[in-house]
């Protein structure tokens, strides 16, 4: 880890290591938060006495279960699924489900831990949780995806509820999967409980602008960081990693704000299109045809596809990592800075390694960590819950406006908190402390929980 911890925090971290062996991503996420909490304990010694940090680091409940299902060949498959209900001081557990072969407890715990602070930053009443499975959706038929989702929900439903735990999507889980999950929940419980899941389809309880929200929110955050430095996104060259839901709508908002996005990627490689990416083409390839991003160059011969290419070597003003954790390391950060990059906003969760973060901060470029920069997705999930609770359906413009206000607010709070705690311009400090204080104060008010 790049930075050493305050002497009060070191033993807490040591305990996290001891109790959660092998969960390296979780260790990394905890360390990143603890690095910034030293000054908080000086100002609020009661949180140390009351062991609030130790309590926050221990999930309220962890559920691990078997998901048996039958593939199209009639062969039985067994996956493992998780739901980590991390903290409900501010509201029902809230956070997505991830389906990816790399999923294990350490990844779900890192995501759930980040989600606590991210959700607190939205100022909306949502606690933190996360779930997922080591199921690999790649190459699976619709019928297989449905059977898997139905089997998973047959266990998970008993832990959920609009006032208890409200999942959504994440990597590998989009509207199709959420539909199968919601359908099975409805069958088992005999309740059309819209507020139990978010990211739903628009004709079955979903919110307008939810699909766009994470990507749009990340770009709003990047724009605010630039504005705080007397600059803007207009005319900037942008590189976006990934080509999933977050990346696609980050590209869209960048283009709307007058920036030129020249590269994106998937796990196979990257495309570079110096003329600016053709977003309709990307949407067709990824959202309709569910193909690899390499298909882009078939229709745009002037663009190039680089198999296994490192997207951070493409010179840009603004970089938006929107793929997955630890996709941008110290070497990549150095390359970006050397190539003149002035801002990085994270659409993915924890995409930059600790070494990378340090390089961005030392170079004094604007760096927006995921728990602030990508909070627009979960914030709009909370707006979906509001609409469900009032049986209402807002317009796209109204919902998108609320999202923008929330992102502006998150940026302002992080900016001001960083100033207040003697770290001007440091959004990691700002986001961690703002989120932590909100959760810690609520936990304190609710008695020993
Ligand atoms: N998976 C998203 C995140 O990382 C969204 C969670 C949600 O909408 O509940 O925040």
Short mmCIF file of C-alpha atoms and ligand atoms in Angstrom, two decimals:
data_model
loop_
_atom_site.label_atom_id
_atom_site.label_comp_id
_atom_site.label_asym_id
_atom_site.label_seq_id
_atom_site.Cartn_x
_atom_site.Cartn_y
_atom_site.Cartn_z
CA UNK A 1 0.00 0.00 0.00
CA UNK A 2 1.31 3.41 -0.98
CA UNK A 3 0.85 5.37 2.27
CA UNK A 4 1.49 4.43 5.91
CA UNK A 5 -1.30 4.65 8.46
CA UNK A 6 -1.80 6.80 11.51
CA UNK A 7 -0.79 4.94 14.72
CA UNK A 8 -4.40 4.70 15.93
CA UNK A 9 -5.48 3.22 12.62
CA UNK A 10 -2.67 0.73 12.07
CA UNK A 11 -3.99 -1.81 14.62
CA UNK A 12 -7.48 -1.53 13.12
CA UNK A 13 -6.08 -2.34 9.70
CA UNK A 14 -4.04 -5.17 11.14
CA UNK A 15 -7.22 -6.65 12.56
CA UNK A 16 -8.92 -6.40 9.17
CA UNK A 17 -6.01 -8.31 7.62
CA UNK A 18 -6.17 -10.99 10.29
CA UNK A 19 -9.92 -11.50 10.12
CA UNK A 20 -10.21 -11.45 6.33
CA UNK A 21 -7.22 -13.45 5.07
CA UNK A 22 -6.56 -13.43 1.34
CA UNK A 23 -9.18 -10.79 0.55
CA UNK A 24 -6.71 -8.44 -1.11
CA UNK A 25 -9.20 -6.11 -2.82
CA UNK A 26 -11.04 -5.65 0.47
CA UNK A 27 -7.76 -4.86 2.24
CA UNK A 28 -6.95 -2.30 -0.45
CA UNK A 29 -10.35 -0.57 -0.17
CA UNK A 30 -10.14 -0.41 3.64
CA UNK A 31 -6.58 0.87 3.58
CA UNK A 32 -7.50 3.64 1.16
CA UNK A 33 -10.21 4.88 3.52
CA UNK A 34 -8.15 4.51 6.71
CA UNK A 35 -5.28 6.49 5.15
CA UNK A 36 -7.51 9.56 5.21
CA UNK A 37 -9.23 9.20 8.59
CA UNK A 38 -6.37 10.25 10.90
CA UNK A 39 -7.46 13.92 11.14
CA UNK A 40 -11.07 12.84 11.70
CA UNK A 41 -10.15 11.02 14.90
CA UNK A 42 -8.33 14.10 16.13
CA UNK A 43 -11.43 16.22 15.59
CA UNK A 44 -13.91 13.55 16.74
CA UNK A 45 -12.14 11.42 19.37
CA UNK A 46 -15.50 9.91 20.36
CA UNK A 47 -15.50 7.86 17.15
CA UNK A 48 -12.26 6.20 18.24
CA UNK A 49 -13.57 5.52 21.77
CA UNK A 50 -16.76 4.04 20.40
CA UNK A 51 -14.86 1.89 17.88
CA UNK A 52 -16.94 3.16 14.99
CA UNK A 53 -14.26 2.38 12.40
CA UNK A 54 -13.86 -1.20 13.66
CA UNK A 55 -17.63 -1.61 13.42
CA UNK A 56 -17.81 -0.16 9.91
CA UNK A 57 -15.11 -2.58 8.73
CA UNK A 58 -17.17 -5.59 9.82
CA UNK A 59 -20.22 -6.32 7.63
CA UNK A 60 -23.53 -6.52 9.46
CA UNK A 61 -24.32 -9.78 7.67
CA UNK A 62 -22.71 -11.96 4.98
CA UNK A 63 -24.67 -14.50 2.98
CA UNK A 64 -22.92 -17.15 0.87
CA UNK A 65 -24.95 -19.73 -1.00
CA UNK A 66 -24.99 -22.42 -3.68
CA UNK A 67 -26.63 -21.74 -7.04
CA UNK A 68 -27.31 -24.99 -8.90
CA UNK A 69 -28.66 -24.74 -12.45
CA UNK A 70 -28.84 -26.75 -15.66
CA UNK A 71 -27.12 -25.63 -18.86
CA UNK A 72 -28.51 -26.06 -22.38
CA UNK A 73 -26.80 -29.44 -22.75
CA UNK A 74 -28.61 -30.78 -19.70
CA UNK A 75 -25.45 -30.69 -17.61
CA UNK A 76 -25.68 -29.53 -13.99
CA UNK A 77 -23.63 -26.45 -13.08
CA UNK A 78 -22.88 -25.15 -9.61
CA UNK A 79 -21.94 -21.55 -8.82
CA UNK A 80 -21.36 -19.69 -5.62
CA UNK A 81 -23.21 -16.48 -4.84
CA UNK A 82 -22.79 -13.77 -2.22
CA UNK A 83 -24.68 -10.93 -0.67
CA UNK A 84 -22.75 -8.83 1.81
CA UNK A 85 -25.09 -6.60 3.81
CA UNK A 86 -22.49 -4.16 5.01
CA UNK A 87 -24.14 -1.23 6.72
CA UNK A 88 -27.75 -0.12 7.19
CA UNK A 89 -27.28 2.97 9.37
CA UNK A 90 -28.56 5.28 6.62
CA UNK A 91 -31.15 3.07 4.94
CA UNK A 92 -31.77 -0.40 3.51
CA UNK A 93 -28.66 -2.14 2.15
CA UNK A 94 -28.19 -0.91 -1.41
CA UNK A 95 -25.78 -1.98 -4.09
CA UNK A 96 -25.48 -4.03 -7.23
CA UNK A 97 -24.93 -7.67 -8.11
CA UNK A 98 -21.85 -8.63 -10.15
CA UNK A 99 -21.67 -11.78 -12.30
CA UNK A 100 -18.06 -12.45 -13.27
CA UNK A 101 -15.75 -15.47 -12.93
CA UNK A 102 -13.35 -13.43 -10.76
CA UNK A 103 -16.00 -12.88 -8.07
CA UNK A 104 -15.17 -14.16 -4.59
CA UNK A 105 -15.84 -12.84 -1.10
CA UNK A 106 -12.91 -10.35 -1.19
CA UNK A 107 -14.29 -8.59 -4.28
CA UNK A 108 -17.84 -8.40 -2.97
CA UNK A 109 -16.55 -7.05 0.34
CA UNK A 110 -14.43 -4.37 -1.28
CA UNK A 111 -17.42 -3.31 -3.38
CA UNK A 112 -19.78 -3.39 -0.40
CA UNK A 113 -17.36 -1.38 1.72
CA UNK A 114 -16.98 1.32 -0.95
CA UNK A 115 -20.73 1.34 -1.42
CA UNK A 116 -21.30 2.44 2.21
CA UNK A 117 -19.44 5.72 1.68
CA UNK A 118 -20.59 6.24 -1.89
CA UNK A 119 -24.23 5.89 -0.90
CA UNK A 120 -23.71 8.23 2.05
CA UNK A 121 -22.28 10.83 -0.35
CA UNK A 122 -25.52 10.90 -2.35
CA UNK A 123 -27.34 12.31 0.72
CA UNK A 124 -30.17 9.86 -0.02
CA UNK A 125 -31.41 7.28 2.50
CA UNK A 126 -29.50 4.18 1.40
CA UNK A 127 -27.19 1.86 3.31
CA UNK A 128 -24.40 -0.15 1.70
CA UNK A 129 -24.33 -3.71 0.36
CA UNK A 130 -23.15 -5.69 -2.62
CA UNK A 131 -23.59 -9.14 -4.09
CA UNK A 132 -22.64 -11.32 -6.97
CA UNK A 133 -21.58 -14.68 -8.25
CA UNK A 134 -18.64 -16.36 -9.94
CA UNK A 135 -21.05 -17.25 -12.78
CA UNK A 136 -19.59 -16.31 -16.19
CA UNK A 137 -22.33 -14.97 -18.46
CA UNK A 138 -19.99 -14.88 -21.48
CA UNK A 139 -21.24 -17.22 -24.21
CA UNK A 140 -24.34 -18.28 -22.26
CA UNK A 141 -27.73 -18.38 -23.96
CA UNK A 142 -30.71 -16.33 -22.78
CA UNK A 143 -32.30 -19.49 -21.42
CA UNK A 144 -29.18 -20.32 -19.38
CA UNK A 145 -29.00 -16.79 -17.99
CA UNK A 146 -32.67 -17.05 -17.01
CA UNK A 147 -32.29 -20.40 -15.26
CA UNK A 148 -29.24 -19.15 -13.39
CA UNK A 149 -31.01 -15.95 -12.27
CA UNK A 150 -34.09 -17.88 -11.18
CA UNK A 151 -32.02 -20.31 -9.15
CA UNK A 152 -30.06 -17.50 -7.53
CA UNK A 153 -33.21 -15.60 -6.55
CA UNK A 154 -34.80 -18.76 -5.15
CA UNK A 155 -32.34 -18.39 -2.28
CA UNK A 156 -31.69 -14.64 -2.28
CA UNK A 157 -35.35 -13.52 -2.09
CA UNK A 158 -35.60 -14.32 1.62
CA UNK A 159 -32.90 -11.75 2.40
CA UNK A 160 -34.38 -8.92 0.30
CA UNK A 161 -37.18 -6.38 0.60
CA UNK A 162 -37.75 -2.73 -0.23
CA UNK A 163 -37.01 -1.82 3.40
CA UNK A 164 -34.29 -4.45 3.87
CA UNK A 165 -31.93 -4.97 0.96
CA UNK A 166 -32.29 -3.62 -2.59
CA UNK A 167 -29.93 -5.04 -5.25
CA UNK A 168 -29.28 -3.62 -8.73
CA UNK A 169 -26.86 -4.33 -11.56
CA UNK A 170 -23.08 -4.20 -11.84
CA UNK A 171 -20.63 -5.94 -14.20
CA UNK A 172 -22.46 -8.79 -15.97
CA UNK A 173 -25.87 -7.78 -14.62
CA UNK A 174 -28.05 -5.49 -16.73
CA UNK A 175 -31.71 -5.12 -17.46
CA UNK A 176 -32.09 -8.64 -18.87
CA UNK A 177 -30.71 -10.27 -15.71
CA UNK A 178 -32.63 -7.90 -13.43
CA UNK A 179 -35.82 -8.85 -15.28
CA UNK A 180 -35.30 -12.56 -14.61
CA UNK A 181 -34.38 -11.84 -10.99
CA UNK A 182 -37.40 -9.58 -10.43
CA UNK A 183 -39.74 -12.05 -12.15
CA UNK A 184 -38.63 -14.85 -9.84
CA UNK A 185 -38.90 -12.62 -6.74
CA UNK A 186 -42.45 -11.71 -7.76
CA UNK A 187 -43.43 -15.36 -8.29
CA UNK A 188 -42.06 -16.54 -4.97
CA UNK A 189 -43.41 -13.71 -2.84
CA UNK A 190 -46.63 -13.05 -4.79
CA UNK A 191 -45.88 -9.33 -4.45
CA UNK A 192 -45.25 -6.74 -7.13
CA UNK A 193 -42.72 -5.07 -4.87
CA UNK A 194 -41.10 -2.69 -7.36
CA UNK A 195 -38.79 -1.15 -4.77
CA UNK A 196 -36.95 -4.41 -4.11
CA UNK A 197 -34.67 -4.04 -7.16
CA UNK A 198 -33.43 -1.07 -9.17
CA UNK A 199 -32.27 -0.76 -12.74
CA UNK A 200 -35.61 -2.22 -13.86
CA UNK A 201 -37.02 -1.83 -17.37
CA UNK A 202 -39.03 1.31 -18.07
CA UNK A 203 -42.29 -0.59 -18.55
CA UNK A 204 -41.97 -2.60 -15.33
CA UNK A 205 -41.08 -0.09 -12.66
CA UNK A 206 -37.73 1.29 -13.80
CA UNK A 207 -36.63 4.91 -13.78
CA UNK A 208 -35.83 6.98 -16.80
CA UNK A 209 -32.14 7.98 -16.85
CA UNK A 210 -31.06 5.07 -14.62
CA UNK A 211 -29.31 3.35 -17.53
CA UNK A 212 -27.42 6.54 -18.35
CA UNK A 213 -26.84 7.62 -14.75
CA UNK A 214 -23.44 6.17 -13.81
CA UNK A 215 -21.72 7.31 -17.00
CA UNK A 216 -23.43 10.70 -17.07
CA UNK A 217 -22.69 11.22 -13.38
CA UNK A 218 -19.00 10.45 -13.85
CA UNK A 219 -18.75 13.04 -16.59
CA UNK A 220 -20.65 15.63 -14.53
CA UNK A 221 -18.12 15.01 -11.77
CA UNK A 222 -15.17 15.39 -14.17
CA UNK A 223 -16.73 18.59 -15.49
CA UNK A 224 -17.13 19.98 -11.96
CA UNK A 225 -13.50 19.18 -11.12
CA UNK A 226 -12.39 21.05 -14.23
CA UNK A 227 -14.72 23.95 -13.48
CA UNK A 228 -13.19 24.23 -10.00
CA UNK A 229 -9.90 24.86 -11.82
CA UNK A 230 -11.39 27.42 -14.18
CA UNK A 231 -11.55 24.94 -17.05
CA UNK A 232 -14.23 22.77 -18.71
CA UNK A 233 -14.68 19.61 -20.76
CA UNK A 234 -15.35 21.47 -23.95
CA UNK A 235 -12.81 20.68 -26.64
CA UNK A 236 -11.00 18.12 -24.47
CA UNK A 237 -9.73 14.80 -25.79
CA UNK A 238 -11.04 11.94 -23.67
CA UNK A 239 -10.19 8.26 -23.33
CA UNK A 240 -12.73 5.91 -21.71
CA UNK A 241 -11.84 2.35 -20.75
CA UNK A 242 -14.51 -0.31 -21.02
CA UNK A 243 -17.52 -0.42 -23.33
CA UNK A 244 -20.26 -1.53 -20.97
CA UNK A 245 -23.12 0.49 -19.59
CA UNK A 246 -20.95 2.94 -17.66
CA UNK A 247 -18.52 3.59 -20.52
CA UNK A 248 -21.20 4.01 -23.19
CA UNK A 249 -23.07 6.73 -21.31
CA UNK A 250 -19.86 8.42 -20.19
CA UNK A 251 -18.96 8.72 -23.87
CA UNK A 252 -22.44 10.08 -24.64
CA UNK A 253 -22.29 12.82 -22.01
CA UNK A 254 -18.72 13.77 -22.98
CA UNK A 255 -19.86 14.24 -26.55
CA UNK A 256 -22.88 16.29 -25.43
CA UNK A 257 -20.55 18.56 -23.45
CA UNK A 258 -18.34 19.14 -26.48
CA UNK A 259 -15.46 16.78 -25.73
CA UNK A 260 -13.98 14.34 -28.23
CA UNK A 261 -13.74 10.70 -27.08
CA UNK A 262 -11.17 8.84 -29.13
CA UNK A 263 -10.78 5.43 -27.49
CA UNK A 264 -12.61 2.74 -25.53
CA UNK A 265 -11.99 -0.95 -24.86
CA UNK A 266 -13.17 -4.34 -23.70
CA UNK A 267 -11.31 -7.25 -22.12
CA UNK A 268 -9.99 -8.26 -25.58
CA UNK A 269 -8.48 -4.97 -26.70
CA UNK A 270 -9.07 -1.32 -27.52
CA UNK A 271 -10.34 0.77 -30.39
CA UNK A 272 -8.82 4.14 -31.25
CA UNK A 273 -10.73 6.47 -33.54
CA UNK A 274 -8.98 9.82 -33.86
CA UNK A 275 -12.03 11.30 -35.55
CA UNK A 276 -14.09 10.70 -32.44
CA UNK A 277 -15.98 7.52 -31.55
CA UNK A 278 -19.21 6.72 -33.40
CA UNK A 279 -21.43 6.07 -30.41
CA UNK A 280 -24.44 4.73 -32.34
CA UNK A 281 -22.18 2.05 -33.75
CA UNK A 282 -20.82 1.16 -30.30
CA UNK A 283 -24.35 0.97 -28.88
CA UNK A 284 -25.43 -1.34 -31.69
CA UNK A 285 -22.41 -3.64 -31.21
CA UNK A 286 -22.58 -3.78 -27.41
CA UNK A 287 -26.26 -3.29 -26.49
CA UNK A 288 -28.06 -4.93 -29.43
CA UNK A 289 -25.68 -7.47 -30.93
CA UNK A 290 -23.76 -8.21 -27.70
CA UNK A 291 -20.51 -8.54 -29.70
CA UNK A 292 -16.87 -7.68 -28.97
CA UNK A 293 -15.64 -4.11 -29.48
CA UNK A 294 -13.27 -5.35 -32.25
CA UNK A 295 -16.36 -5.35 -34.52
CA UNK A 296 -16.15 -1.53 -34.56
CA UNK A 297 -13.36 -1.39 -37.13
CA UNK A 298 -15.36 -3.47 -39.64
CA UNK A 299 -17.67 -0.46 -40.04
CA UNK A 300 -15.06 2.28 -39.44
CA UNK A 301 -11.98 1.34 -41.45
CA UNK A 302 -10.09 4.49 -40.38
CA UNK A 303 -10.23 3.43 -36.76
CA UNK A 304 -7.81 0.87 -35.39
CA UNK A 305 -8.28 -2.10 -33.11
CA UNK A 306 -5.34 -3.10 -30.93
CA UNK A 307 -5.63 -6.53 -29.41
CA UNK A 308 -4.54 -6.47 -25.74
CA UNK A 309 -3.73 -2.78 -26.26
CA UNK A 310 -3.18 -0.62 -23.19
CA UNK A 311 -5.68 2.22 -23.44
CA UNK A 312 -3.71 4.44 -21.00
CA UNK A 313 -0.96 4.81 -23.60
CA UNK A 314 -3.35 6.81 -25.81
CA UNK A 315 -2.60 10.53 -25.16
CA UNK A 316 -5.59 12.43 -23.74
CA UNK A 317 -6.60 15.42 -21.61
CA UNK A 318 -9.10 13.46 -19.55
CA UNK A 319 -9.13 9.76 -18.65
CA UNK A 320 -12.27 7.96 -17.48
CA UNK A 321 -11.57 4.43 -16.23
CA UNK A 322 -14.96 2.70 -16.61
CA UNK A 323 -14.02 -0.99 -16.76
CA UNK A 324 -13.02 -2.69 -13.51
CA UNK A 325 -10.89 -2.66 -10.35
CA UNK A 326 -7.13 -2.14 -10.60
CA UNK A 327 -7.20 -1.57 -14.37
CA UNK A 328 -4.89 1.46 -14.09
CA UNK A 329 -1.57 0.95 -12.30
CA UNK A 330 1.34 3.19 -11.32
CA UNK A 331 3.03 2.83 -14.69
CA UNK A 332 -0.18 3.72 -16.52
CA UNK A 333 -0.69 6.74 -14.27
CA UNK A 334 2.83 7.91 -15.05
CA UNK A 335 2.22 7.54 -18.78
CA UNK A 336 -1.03 9.51 -18.54
CA UNK A 337 0.62 12.34 -16.62
CA UNK A 338 3.59 12.44 -18.99
CA UNK A 339 1.18 12.61 -21.93
CA UNK A 340 -0.47 15.71 -20.45
CA UNK A 341 -3.60 14.26 -18.85
CA UNK A 342 -5.15 16.84 -16.47
CA UNK A 343 -8.13 14.97 -15.00
CA UNK A 344 -9.18 11.43 -14.12
CA UNK A 345 -12.69 10.53 -12.96
CA UNK A 346 -13.49 6.93 -12.08
CA UNK A 347 -16.67 5.42 -13.52
CA UNK A 348 -15.59 1.98 -12.28
CA UNK A 349 -15.07 0.96 -8.66
CA UNK A 350 -11.45 1.23 -7.48
CA UNK A 351 -9.96 1.13 -11.01
CA UNK A 352 -6.73 2.90 -9.98
CA UNK A 353 -4.16 1.08 -7.86
CA UNK A 354 -2.74 2.84 -4.74
CA UNK A 355 0.49 3.54 -6.66
CA UNK A 356 -1.50 5.11 -9.49
CA UNK A 357 -3.49 7.32 -7.10
CA UNK A 358 -0.29 8.59 -5.53
CA UNK A 359 1.15 9.52 -8.91
CA UNK A 360 -1.99 11.47 -9.84
CA UNK A 361 -1.99 13.27 -6.51
CA UNK A 362 1.72 14.09 -6.61
CA UNK A 363 1.28 15.48 -10.13
CA UNK A 364 -1.62 17.59 -8.77
CA UNK A 365 -3.98 16.60 -11.54
CA UNK A 366 -7.72 16.47 -10.75
CA UNK A 367 -8.44 12.93 -9.54
CA UNK A 368 -12.03 11.90 -8.68
CA UNK A 369 -12.22 8.52 -6.91
CA UNK A 370 -15.04 6.14 -7.85
CA UNK A 371 -16.96 6.43 -4.63
CA UNK A 372 -17.63 10.07 -5.48
CA UNK A 373 -17.36 10.13 -9.27
CA UNK A 374 -19.53 7.09 -10.00
CA UNK A 375 -22.18 7.67 -7.32
CA UNK A 376 -24.67 8.86 -9.95
CA UNK A 377 -25.74 5.29 -10.69
CA UNK A 378 -26.74 4.37 -7.18
CA UNK A 379 -28.16 7.88 -6.61
CA UNK A 380 -30.52 7.36 -9.52
CA UNK A 381 -31.36 3.94 -8.09
CA UNK A 382 -32.51 5.79 -4.99
CA UNK A 383 -34.58 8.06 -7.25
CA UNK A 384 -36.07 4.89 -8.76
CA UNK A 385 -36.99 3.74 -5.24
CA UNK A 386 -38.65 7.12 -4.64
CA UNK A 387 -40.72 6.76 -7.79
CA UNK A 388 -41.68 3.21 -6.85
CA UNK A 389 -42.70 4.24 -3.33
CA UNK A 390 -45.00 6.93 -4.71
CA UNK A 391 -46.10 4.81 -7.72
CA UNK A 392 -44.89 7.59 -9.98
CA UNK A 393 -42.82 7.79 -13.19
CA UNK A 394 -40.79 10.95 -13.73
CA UNK A 395 -39.72 12.45 -17.05
CA UNK A 396 -36.22 11.91 -18.39
CA UNK A 397 -35.35 15.59 -18.08
CA UNK A 398 -36.53 15.87 -14.49
CA UNK A 399 -34.64 12.72 -13.43
CA UNK A 400 -31.46 13.71 -15.28
CA UNK A 401 -31.64 17.16 -13.70
CA UNK A 402 -31.88 15.62 -10.22
CA UNK A 403 -28.88 13.45 -11.07
CA UNK A 404 -26.87 16.47 -12.16
CA UNK A 405 -27.76 18.36 -8.98
CA UNK A 406 -26.71 15.37 -6.88
CA UNK A 407 -23.34 15.13 -8.64
CA UNK A 408 -22.71 18.87 -8.29
CA UNK A 409 -23.56 18.55 -4.61
CA UNK A 410 -21.23 15.56 -4.11
CA UNK A 411 -18.43 17.45 -5.80
CA UNK A 412 -18.99 20.53 -3.65
CA UNK A 413 -19.13 18.53 -0.41
CA UNK A 414 -15.95 16.61 -1.25
CA UNK A 415 -14.18 19.80 -2.28
CA UNK A 416 -15.15 21.67 0.88
CA UNK A 417 -14.39 18.78 3.21
CA UNK A 418 -10.93 18.36 1.67
CA UNK A 419 -10.30 22.06 2.33
CA UNK A 420 -11.61 21.83 5.87
CA UNK A 421 -9.29 18.92 6.67
CA UNK A 422 -6.21 20.61 5.23
CA UNK A 423 -5.99 18.75 1.94
CA UNK A 424 -7.27 21.19 -0.71
CA UNK A 425 -8.07 19.58 -4.04
CA UNK A 426 -7.75 16.06 -2.63
CA UNK A 427 -11.05 14.37 -3.53
CA UNK A 428 -10.01 11.09 -1.90
CA UNK A 429 -9.78 12.84 1.45
CA UNK A 430 -12.96 14.78 0.72
CA UNK A 431 -15.03 11.75 -0.31
CA UNK A 432 -13.83 9.42 2.43
CA UNK A 433 -14.31 11.92 5.25
CA UNK A 434 -17.68 13.24 4.04
CA UNK A 435 -19.04 9.70 3.64
CA UNK A 436 -17.51 8.45 6.86
CA UNK A 437 -18.87 11.28 9.01
CA UNK A 438 -22.38 10.77 7.73
CA UNK A 439 -22.36 7.06 8.48
CA UNK A 440 -20.51 7.41 11.79
CA UNK A 441 -22.90 10.06 13.09
CA UNK A 442 -25.93 7.95 12.17
CA UNK A 443 -24.42 4.83 13.76
CA UNK A 444 -23.74 6.79 16.90
CA UNK A 445 -27.30 8.12 17.05
CA UNK A 446 -28.77 4.60 16.68
CA UNK A 447 -27.06 3.16 19.77
CA UNK A 448 -24.53 0.33 19.72
CA UNK A 449 -25.12 -1.19 16.28
N1 LIG B 1 -23.30 -1.25 -9.11
C1 LIG B 1 -23.50 0.18 -9.06
C2 LIG B 1 -22.47 0.80 -8.14
O1 LIG B 1 -21.35 0.35 -8.09
C3 LIG B 1 -24.93 0.58 -8.79
C4 LIG B 1 -25.55 0.12 -7.53
C5 LIG B 1 -27.03 0.41 -7.40
O2 LIG B 1 -27.59 1.06 -8.27
O3 LIG B 1 -27.59 -0.03 -6.40
O4 LIG B 1 -22.69 1.77 -7.47
#
